[in-house]
DNA sequence: CTGTTAGCGCCTTCAT
DNA sequence: ATGAAGGCGCTAACAG
């Protein structure tokens, strides 16, 4: 059925126009009369023409893949569920564009890494995560215009709203000594939840009890222990990650603290297993896949680079 | 510092050889005298030469990305942790090869989808998951030699060994009415665990109680309910997925069944949250990342296409 | 072992 | 609006 692959020249010949005209029509850009446009389109259809993605990108000088660069100093960060979910979402979202995704960790001091990225002519664009305030504003010139960020300053969840709703709920339920397990301080996205938390505790004249975590359940365990030691009268622990909250729950259970009777607990992300925990975790949603897809498209210039995605609270048993 | 990008021609000129010779040296293939090899390498180093991945692949006729094609009929399968972990692992493993990863779902009846893949000239290779017995042996000719599979017949975890160890442990602990929540029957990888289970129950003259699941915790909940209804004297439930096992635990807790006193529970995968469950889940390891990376390299012809990765039991509180 | 000569398949000035 | 021609950067077949 299918003989040799039809190329642009074949389409042009069949449509009775030059390859240049066929190219203009099929690549969407450039002028063409209605007549030749129709002829080219018809010929392409009949021949089942499909452009060669690699040739196209070589000629255009654009690359064929997007690198998801995750800035972190932990070697195993690429195993983090946030990273894997985002990577997969981008890999699915960019499939129709004939663009593949690569995943790479870059260090906290990443100037050299960014230069490497800028030097790679195979790259179509870069998606950055784990950045801090300064990074985005001093990208290598080769990356400008083809870089998007996930997190503060880029495509991000409205964590202030999500965490805010959870904290408000805790307050309304009578909790007055609420501790927060926040994200690492070097991460730009850690700031908004801390800000709403601080605002609330100030306004309500509650003590401010912030412990830094890193979104892992390990850190949740140690953070809970620290909170119990340092502020034994704490009656609620809010975390900015479900994994962390599950670690918190574990430590509380081991310590014989009843949840939510003695201490209420909230997470963030609404991972599938949040509802399967005992007791079921109260949390707020985090549309990671949508955010990642939006960032990937933004990096390609197909979407707005900066967008805030809603987070809504999900109340289950722990708060 | 960096003027215009150095190309192969620049390297050749500087080394005093022809572009062809430079190409032979730098692309690793083809003969070259020690002298010219050294000269080319030196020139390349001085010029900071880096090959243009896209041009290289166009000339070679190989594609620039690998598609991870997941065969399943559930629309949300691409959100499955197994899929996201595998995708990310491939995206990281193929980064050094200048190859990106795309993620795509294909239907159970996927002949047409496979033809699409074979027709895409931008593709370097395909990694397949969710296949059944027949699929691998009747791939489109265009995909032969550049396809690898994750699961039975490709790169896979030794689930027979892992599940076997868990079952043996249950038996040794005195469990005599063990139920199995298996994978879907259309999936090739579902077979080995069922085989070891059946072998054990036969040999030990225990009842055979198999319920089909789909690796989700939802299915774990309904499966546990079905088991409780149908075989109320069951004293152990083994699942082939941790998520499923967590669902089982939930249903058992709701039903007032004590774990492990009344019913022992085991999972499979050893996901990070397995240890954070209450009670902590006994399970067996599943090196998804290694498997996915191996499959991706195999698809590119850089590794053996078929390999079995070890699974070791992890005993915690539920069994 | 090496250099020359064609491509790979498409895009894009540049005239017309 | 269109066609001709050159280029994107590298590789592979073919002589030598």
XYZ file of C-alpha atoms (C1' of nucleotides) in Angstrom:
670
model
C 0.000 0.000 0.000
C 2.480 2.547 1.152
C 5.311 2.919 -1.310
C 8.221 5.141 -0.568
C 7.589 8.010 1.783
C 6.213 11.154 0.123
C 8.410 14.196 0.530
C 7.800 17.853 0.055
C 9.070 17.640 -3.530
C 6.495 14.982 -4.357
C 3.706 17.102 -2.981
C 4.916 20.121 -4.923
C 5.161 18.190 -8.165
C 1.702 16.743 -7.776
C 0.225 20.144 -6.931
C 1.990 21.732 -9.858
C 3.895 24.242 -7.774
C 7.456 24.647 -6.590
C 8.772 23.092 -3.376
C 9.068 26.576 -1.973
C 5.382 27.257 -2.365
C 4.461 23.891 -0.954
C 6.669 24.602 2.015
C 5.042 27.960 2.597
C 1.608 26.411 2.584
C 2.445 23.408 4.718
C 4.539 25.184 7.267
C 1.764 27.687 7.765
C 3.863 30.759 7.191
C 4.328 32.798 4.073
C 2.003 33.993 1.354
C 0.205 31.739 -1.107
C -2.763 32.154 -3.402
C -5.950 30.392 -2.495
C -5.580 28.256 -5.568
C -2.117 26.925 -4.886
C -2.901 26.564 -1.232
C -5.804 24.290 -2.054
C -3.780 22.342 -4.592
C -0.957 21.760 -2.127
C -3.260 20.738 0.652
C -5.061 18.317 -1.637
C -1.846 16.805 -2.906
C -0.508 16.443 0.606
C -3.666 14.720 1.666
C -3.653 12.292 -1.205
C -0.034 11.416 -0.711
C -0.421 11.106 3.019
C 2.419 13.568 3.323
C 3.915 14.058 6.719
C 6.782 16.451 7.214
C 10.028 15.062 8.519
C 10.320 16.565 11.974
C 14.080 16.351 12.162
C 14.693 17.924 8.776
C 12.252 20.649 9.595
C 13.935 21.481 12.837
C 17.386 21.414 11.319
C 16.360 23.864 8.652
C 14.606 26.099 11.124
C 17.440 25.916 13.572
C 15.155 25.029 16.459
C 15.891 22.013 18.579
C 13.955 18.831 19.042
C 13.692 18.446 22.763
C 12.832 20.233 25.947
C 14.980 19.785 29.008
C 13.318 19.813 32.393
C 16.094 21.122 34.621
C 15.468 20.594 38.309
C 17.591 22.668 40.602
C 18.299 20.896 43.873
C 21.247 19.615 45.823
C 19.796 16.228 46.648
C 21.018 13.575 44.243
C 17.744 11.663 44.399
C 15.501 14.601 43.630
C 14.669 13.138 40.222
C 12.790 10.371 42.015
C 10.526 12.857 43.761
C 6.881 12.362 42.819
C 6.505 16.019 41.938
C 9.341 15.725 39.463
C 8.184 12.446 37.953
C 4.598 13.629 37.604
C 5.673 16.876 35.996
C 8.065 15.105 33.652
C 5.446 12.654 32.507
C 2.898 15.413 32.021
C 5.310 17.337 29.821
C 6.254 14.223 27.893
C 2.578 13.693 27.151
C 1.780 17.323 26.437
C 4.657 17.789 23.992
C 4.134 14.557 22.103
C 1.880 16.253 19.533
C 4.603 18.808 18.893
C 7.094 16.092 17.984
C 9.210 17.191 20.885
C 10.670 14.914 23.487
C 11.525 15.687 27.090
C 14.788 15.177 28.915
C 15.218 15.311 32.657
C 18.288 16.641 34.347
C 19.287 17.781 37.808
C 21.281 20.962 38.177
C 23.039 22.102 41.304
C 22.106 25.019 43.497
C 25.018 26.874 41.943
C 23.944 26.301 38.399
C 25.456 29.047 36.271
C 27.669 26.566 34.453
C 24.808 24.138 33.987
C 22.700 26.836 32.428
C 25.518 27.707 30.067
C 25.641 24.085 29.002
C 21.956 24.181 28.278
C 22.298 27.374 26.294
C 25.097 25.822 24.231
C 23.117 22.749 23.245
C 21.754 23.258 19.750
C 19.504 20.222 20.075
C 17.368 22.040 22.603
C 14.063 23.611 21.754
C 13.447 25.019 25.199
C 14.079 24.632 28.902
C 11.700 24.252 31.809
C 13.160 25.193 35.130
C 12.104 24.128 38.595
C 13.570 24.760 42.000
C 14.725 28.245 41.163
C 15.087 31.086 43.578
C 14.359 34.769 43.188
C 17.515 35.734 41.350
C 17.838 32.912 38.893
C 15.088 33.770 36.474
C 16.283 37.288 35.940
C 19.826 36.382 34.978
C 19.504 33.550 32.515
C 22.132 33.136 29.809
C 21.104 35.137 26.780
C 20.849 31.965 24.716
C 18.040 30.780 26.946
C 16.000 33.953 27.004
C 12.687 33.593 25.282
C 12.749 29.850 25.414
C 12.704 29.183 29.096
C 9.735 28.752 31.396
C 9.630 28.092 35.099
C 7.526 25.899 37.308
C 6.939 27.531 40.642
C 7.047 31.103 41.881
C 7.394 33.491 38.961
C 6.231 30.930 36.419
C 3.435 28.388 36.271
C 2.527 27.702 39.846
C -0.179 26.512 42.142
C -1.902 29.145 44.214
C -0.427 27.702 47.359
C -1.220 30.824 49.306
C -4.912 30.251 48.683
C -4.762 26.511 49.324
C -2.733 26.708 52.503
C -4.694 29.775 53.543
C -7.970 27.885 53.311
C -6.555 25.066 55.387
C -5.201 27.418 58.050
C -8.468 29.314 58.198
C -10.257 26.040 58.696
C -7.934 25.055 61.517
C -8.495 28.409 63.167
C -12.240 28.147 62.788
C -12.076 24.743 64.442
C -10.527 26.330 67.455
C -6.866 25.587 66.880
C -4.746 28.368 68.342
C -1.217 26.960 68.396
C -0.605 25.991 64.804
C 2.844 24.953 63.566
C 3.900 25.025 59.925
C 6.251 22.603 58.196
C 7.358 24.755 55.292
C 9.525 24.159 52.234
C 13.257 24.861 52.117
C 14.125 28.507 52.393
C 16.268 28.590 49.236
C 13.222 27.743 47.149
C 11.196 30.621 45.781
C 7.951 28.650 45.984
C 8.347 28.184 49.702
C 7.598 31.806 50.413
C 3.851 32.213 49.763
C 2.648 29.624 52.285
C 4.937 31.052 54.935
C 3.607 34.498 54.159
C -0.055 33.592 54.618
C 0.790 31.624 57.714
C 2.693 34.491 59.247
C -0.037 36.912 58.365
C -2.644 34.738 60.031
C -0.686 34.096 63.194
C 0.102 37.796 63.539
C -3.467 38.860 62.944
C -4.850 36.309 65.382
C -2.052 36.883 67.871
C -1.035 33.257 67.743
C 2.535 32.025 68.170
C 4.560 31.626 64.981
C 6.104 28.161 64.740
C 7.814 27.456 61.443
C 9.997 24.436 60.762
C 11.683 23.921 57.422
C 11.038 20.687 55.529
C 11.840 19.429 52.066
C 8.621 17.736 50.914
C 9.764 14.265 51.985
C 8.075 12.121 54.624
C 11.409 11.646 56.341
C 11.547 15.334 57.036
C 7.944 15.161 58.170
C 8.914 12.689 60.821
C 11.827 14.717 62.125
C 9.897 17.963 61.904
C 7.050 16.579 63.976
C 9.475 15.368 66.580
C 11.086 18.791 66.712
C 7.740 20.495 67.083
C 6.637 18.138 69.850
C 9.870 18.754 71.708
C 10.001 22.471 71.279
C 6.333 23.440 71.514
C 4.533 20.593 73.315
C 1.254 22.457 73.415
C 0.934 22.619 69.611
C -2.606 21.703 68.561
C -2.227 21.647 64.773
C 0.515 20.951 62.248
C 0.135 22.192 58.695
C 2.548 20.872 56.074
C 3.137 22.073 52.554
C 3.319 18.506 51.255
C 1.249 15.360 51.745
C 4.314 13.158 51.968
C 5.558 15.327 54.790
C 2.163 15.251 56.473
C 2.170 11.457 56.345
C 5.528 11.494 58.082
C 4.086 13.840 60.673
C 1.176 11.473 61.227
C 3.582 8.626 61.762
C 5.561 10.425 64.409
C 2.411 11.572 66.165
C 1.060 8.035 66.200
C 4.313 6.695 67.590
C 4.219 9.362 70.272
C 0.693 8.436 71.238
C -0.722 11.753 70.115
C -4.283 11.433 68.864
C -5.187 12.932 65.476
C -7.193 15.057 65.161
C -8.262 15.107 68.808
C -4.970 16.305 70.257
C -3.338 17.646 67.131
C -4.917 18.357 63.762
C -2.828 17.724 60.656
C -3.044 19.049 57.110
C -1.008 18.372 54.005
C -0.756 19.810 50.550
C -0.956 18.186 47.111
C -3.887 15.814 47.506
C -1.901 12.840 46.284
C -3.957 9.708 45.580
C -2.762 8.063 48.760
C -3.813 10.985 50.940
C -7.286 9.496 51.138
C -5.870 6.059 51.852
C -3.984 7.151 54.957
C -5.203 6.431 58.468
C -6.713 8.698 59.440
C -7.455 10.086 55.992
C -5.484 13.246 55.365
C -7.035 16.688 54.974
C -5.165 18.595 52.318
C -5.449 20.942 49.325
C -5.222 20.148 45.649
C -2.167 20.743 43.494
C -2.705 20.327 39.755
C 0.873 19.356 38.986
C 0.116 17.922 35.565
C -1.667 21.023 34.355
C 1.061 23.236 35.680
C 3.807 21.229 34.033
C 1.995 21.097 30.711
C 1.435 24.835 30.837
C 5.087 25.480 31.600
C 6.218 23.227 28.770
C 3.983 25.027 26.306
C 5.116 28.356 27.663
C 8.734 27.401 27.115
C 7.890 26.795 23.470
C 6.133 30.141 23.300
C 2.744 28.496 22.988
C 1.317 29.763 26.242
C 1.622 32.510 28.781
C 4.768 32.012 30.869
C 3.189 32.986 34.122
C -0.034 31.580 35.482
C -1.514 30.682 38.838
C -3.503 27.474 39.174
C -6.189 27.142 41.817
C -5.824 24.999 44.896
C -8.910 23.919 46.789
C -9.021 22.362 50.250
C -10.121 18.755 50.715
C -11.347 18.007 54.201
C -11.063 14.454 55.391
C -10.321 13.107 58.858
C -7.157 14.745 60.130
C -8.492 18.295 60.360
C 34.676 34.709 24.658
C 32.728 32.377 22.497
C 32.567 33.605 18.928
C 30.468 31.838 16.399
C 29.846 28.156 16.998
C 32.556 25.847 15.708
C 31.370 23.325 13.125
C 32.824 20.142 11.826
C 34.410 22.012 8.926
C 36.259 24.281 11.331
C 37.621 21.339 13.248
C 38.710 19.633 10.044
C 40.454 22.717 8.763
C 42.290 23.263 11.994
C 43.335 19.626 12.161
C 44.464 19.698 8.568
C 42.160 16.914 7.447
C 38.954 16.673 5.484
C 35.525 16.982 7.074
C 34.927 13.327 6.363
C 37.908 12.246 8.406
C 36.941 14.556 11.201
C 33.475 13.084 11.119
C 34.811 9.562 11.266
C 36.891 10.367 14.295
C 34.277 12.323 16.158
C 31.377 10.035 15.464
C 33.418 7.097 16.646
C 32.872 4.978 13.596
C 35.165 4.458 10.646
C 38.907 4.141 10.267
C 41.427 6.854 10.984
C 45.137 6.903 11.553
C 46.380 7.565 15.025
C 47.896 10.802 13.817
C 44.767 12.301 12.300
C 42.682 11.020 15.173
C 44.842 12.894 17.615
C 44.862 16.009 15.484
C 41.087 16.018 15.171
C 40.519 15.415 18.831
C 42.922 18.193 19.724
C 41.305 20.619 17.332
C 37.873 19.743 18.588
C 38.964 20.288 22.128
C 40.532 23.661 21.424
C 37.535 24.861 19.507
C 35.104 23.528 22.063
C 33.413 21.700 19.263
C 30.104 20.074 19.992
C 28.242 18.212 17.278
C 24.832 19.440 16.280
C 22.532 16.638 17.435
C 19.767 17.447 14.990
C 21.998 17.620 11.937
C 23.658 14.420 12.960
C 20.407 12.578 13.286
C 19.042 13.927 10.043
C 22.096 12.714 8.179
C 21.994 9.362 9.870
C 18.288 9.000 9.321
C 17.662 8.135 12.930
C 15.100 10.025 14.942
C 15.533 12.275 17.920
C 13.074 10.952 20.434
C 11.835 7.827 22.099
C 8.141 7.309 22.590
C 6.986 5.503 25.677
C 3.761 3.903 24.494
C 1.562 2.641 27.300
C -1.113 0.220 26.259
C -4.185 0.476 28.443
C -7.832 1.292 28.107
C -8.038 3.649 31.055
C -7.745 7.261 29.992
C -5.919 8.248 33.176
C -3.255 5.583 32.976
C -0.623 8.207 32.215
C -1.073 9.501 35.753
C -0.202 6.121 37.228
C 2.920 6.279 39.414
C 4.473 3.369 37.578
C 4.125 5.252 34.311
C 5.356 8.575 35.661
C 8.334 7.000 37.404
C 9.304 5.048 34.318
C 8.897 8.083 32.085
C 11.067 10.245 34.289
C 13.698 7.543 34.555
C 13.883 7.283 30.782
C 13.964 11.042 30.369
C 16.949 11.137 32.712
C 18.687 8.084 31.253
C 18.434 9.290 27.656
C 19.491 12.860 28.333
C 23.173 12.059 27.655
C 22.186 10.597 24.294
C 20.550 13.864 23.242
C 17.286 12.028 22.973
C 14.013 13.173 24.465
C 11.096 11.100 25.640
C 7.465 11.359 24.661
C 4.623 9.714 26.496
C 1.556 8.376 24.772
C -1.305 6.057 25.597
C -2.342 3.475 23.051
C -5.529 1.426 23.168
C -5.808 -2.274 23.810
C -6.426 -2.675 20.094
C -3.357 -0.831 19.013
C -2.434 -2.040 15.551
C -3.192 1.355 14.052
C -1.344 3.164 16.819
C 1.735 1.075 16.189
C 1.546 1.866 12.490
C 1.495 5.541 13.377
C 4.607 5.086 15.438
C 6.339 3.203 12.657
C 5.497 5.987 10.214
C 6.973 8.751 12.352
C 10.430 9.550 11.029
C 11.195 11.671 14.072
C 11.303 8.559 16.232
C 14.507 6.923 17.340
C 12.842 4.073 19.152
C 9.773 2.912 21.030
C 9.366 1.538 24.517
C 6.235 -0.451 25.031
C 4.395 -1.239 28.238
C 1.140 -3.005 28.916
C 1.591 -5.502 26.129
C 0.178 -8.987 26.039
C 1.654 -12.204 24.719
C 0.894 -11.646 21.051
C 1.832 -8.018 20.643
C 5.589 -8.241 20.752
C 5.782 -10.881 18.078
C 3.803 -8.999 15.483
C 5.185 -5.482 15.522
C 5.121 -3.434 12.318
C 8.310 -4.063 10.387
C 9.313 -0.434 10.746
C 9.515 -0.891 14.485
C 11.516 -4.105 14.550
C 14.944 -3.661 15.984
C 14.104 -0.397 17.641
C 11.473 -1.427 20.110
C 11.876 -2.623 23.665
C 9.293 -3.668 26.180
C 8.837 -3.090 29.867
C 7.251 -6.108 31.491
C 7.023 -9.762 30.575
C 9.243 -10.522 27.607
C 11.316 -7.386 28.040
C 12.888 -5.613 30.972
C 10.939 -6.736 33.982
C 11.047 -7.197 37.699
C 11.345 -10.732 38.923
C 7.876 -10.566 40.379
C 7.709 -14.305 40.705
C 10.622 -14.218 43.107
C 9.364 -11.181 45.004
C 5.794 -12.356 45.401
C 7.041 -15.866 46.000
C 9.154 -14.719 48.931
C 6.207 -12.890 50.414
C 3.888 -15.874 50.017
C 6.447 -18.202 51.511
C 6.749 -15.885 54.463
C 2.998 -15.819 54.936
C 2.895 -19.587 54.827
C 5.746 -19.912 57.270
C 3.856 -17.590 59.603
C 0.989 -20.061 59.611
C -1.336 -18.439 57.084
C -3.289 -21.122 55.267
C -6.087 -19.248 53.501
C -4.236 -16.709 51.410
C -6.013 -14.613 48.789
C -4.251 -12.868 45.907
C -5.205 -9.554 44.353
C -3.575 -9.964 40.940
C -3.123 -7.707 37.934
C -5.551 -7.572 35.007
C -5.654 -10.753 32.975
C -4.987 -9.036 29.644
C -1.576 -7.956 30.865
C 1.344 -10.277 30.216
C 3.107 -9.227 33.410
C 0.193 -10.366 35.511
C 0.931 -14.005 34.866
C 4.099 -14.764 36.876
C 2.724 -13.815 40.301
C -0.425 -15.803 39.658
C 1.696 -18.759 38.608
C 3.793 -18.827 41.776
C 0.700 -18.294 43.878
C -1.145 -21.133 42.208
C 1.850 -23.390 42.508
C 2.137 -22.687 46.212
C -1.530 -23.149 47.013
C -1.623 -26.395 45.055
C 1.512 -27.752 46.676
C 0.319 -26.812 50.143
C -3.241 -27.893 49.438
C -4.559 -24.455 50.248
C -7.611 -22.914 48.598
C -6.927 -20.781 45.519
C -8.496 -17.340 45.833
C -7.586 -14.950 43.037
C -9.247 -11.583 42.479
C -8.239 -9.350 39.598
C -7.087 -5.811 40.355
C -5.543 -3.035 38.323
C -2.813 -1.653 40.603
C -5.011 1.149 41.971
C -6.035 1.567 45.591
C -9.658 1.840 44.523
C -9.505 -1.675 43.204
C -7.788 -2.698 46.409
C -10.781 -1.480 48.389
C -13.331 -3.316 46.266
C -11.177 -6.424 46.030
C -10.845 -6.635 49.797
C -14.563 -6.251 50.190
C -15.144 -9.022 47.662
C -12.716 -11.304 49.443
C -14.275 -10.645 52.833
C -17.718 -11.400 51.423
C -16.806 -14.460 49.461
C -14.203 -16.090 51.705
C -14.718 -14.707 55.220
C -12.108 -17.022 56.711
C -9.258 -15.559 54.632
C -6.218 -14.945 56.847
C -3.894 -13.188 54.402
C -4.232 -10.957 51.362
C -1.294 -10.551 49.011
C -1.462 -7.793 46.408
C 0.779 -7.210 43.435
C 0.840 -3.464 44.111
C 1.363 -1.297 47.173
C -1.377 1.099 46.177
C -3.775 -1.809 46.025
C -2.542 -3.097 49.365
C -3.183 0.300 50.940
C -6.728 0.121 49.620
C -7.037 -3.338 51.114
C -5.818 -2.035 54.458
C -8.421 0.675 54.369
C -11.284 -1.696 53.754
C -10.037 -4.057 56.444
C -9.776 -1.206 58.936
C -13.274 -0.030 58.100
C -14.539 -3.574 58.560
C -12.898 -3.837 61.956
C -10.501 -6.536 60.817
C -7.194 -6.376 62.678
C -3.974 -6.370 60.674
C -1.917 -8.491 60.924
C -3.676 -10.326 63.781
C -6.740 -11.387 61.828
C -5.494 -10.890 58.298
C -1.933 -10.354 57.104
C -1.412 -8.038 54.134
C 1.413 -7.699 51.632
C 1.962 -5.358 48.730
C 4.435 -5.069 45.928
C 6.618 -2.169 44.753
C 7.960 -0.804 48.022
C 6.829 2.708 47.256
C 8.155 5.381 49.623
C 4.823 5.657 51.387
C 4.626 1.933 52.101
C 6.651 2.526 55.219
C 4.510 5.487 56.176
C 1.265 3.521 56.223
C -0.399 2.397 59.431
C 0.435 -0.315 60.035
C 3.579 -0.158 57.909
C 3.227 -2.297 54.830
C 5.241 -5.426 54.160
C 6.086 -5.586 50.494
C 8.784 -6.410 47.932
C 10.991 -4.064 45.974
C 10.420 -3.085 42.368
C 13.293 -1.189 40.735
C 11.110 0.671 38.261
C 13.717 3.278 37.420
C 16.399 0.753 36.596
C 13.984 -1.267 34.519
C 12.801 1.729 32.551
C 16.315 2.953 31.919
C 17.343 -0.495 30.751
C 14.374 -0.699 28.410
C 15.099 2.716 26.973
C 18.693 1.810 26.285
C 17.613 -1.513 24.854
C 15.275 0.242 22.459
C 18.253 2.201 21.187
C 20.239 -0.996 20.826
C 22.508 -0.051 23.706
C 21.522 -2.846 26.029
C 20.092 -6.313 26.081
C 16.367 -6.187 25.348
C 15.423 -8.771 27.905
C 16.475 -8.719 31.518
C 15.039 -9.673 34.877
C 15.606 -7.374 37.832
C 15.625 -8.743 41.357
C 12.857 -8.121 43.837
C 13.535 -8.570 47.523
C 10.955 -8.727 50.291
C 10.716 -5.971 52.888
C 9.049 -7.057 56.086
C 7.354 -4.400 58.149
C 4.224 -4.596 60.248
C 1.431 -6.001 58.102
C 2.882 -9.476 57.602
C 43.470 5.314 5.453
C 41.846 9.559 3.148
C 39.444 13.197 0.355
C 35.685 14.181 -2.884
C 31.009 14.261 -3.850
C 26.359 13.753 -2.841
C 22.853 13.735 -0.276
C 19.403 13.781 4.482
C 14.432 16.860 3.810
C 13.075 21.088 4.525
C 13.186 26.239 4.854
C 14.283 30.856 3.286
C 16.329 34.767 1.290
C 16.333 36.723 -3.320
C 14.797 37.904 -7.590
C 11.020 37.788 -10.719
C 2.479 35.375 -5.255
C 5.988 32.424 -7.011
C 10.373 29.792 -8.409
C 15.304 29.081 -8.310
C 19.109 28.401 -5.563
C 21.613 28.008 -1.497
C 22.009 26.485 3.132
C 21.103 24.039 7.891
C 25.533 20.606 9.788
C 26.717 16.282 9.369
C 27.239 11.443 7.367
C 27.941 7.850 3.916
C 29.190 5.936 -0.538
C 32.781 5.946 -3.559
C 37.082 6.408 -5.496
C 41.856 6.882 -4.776
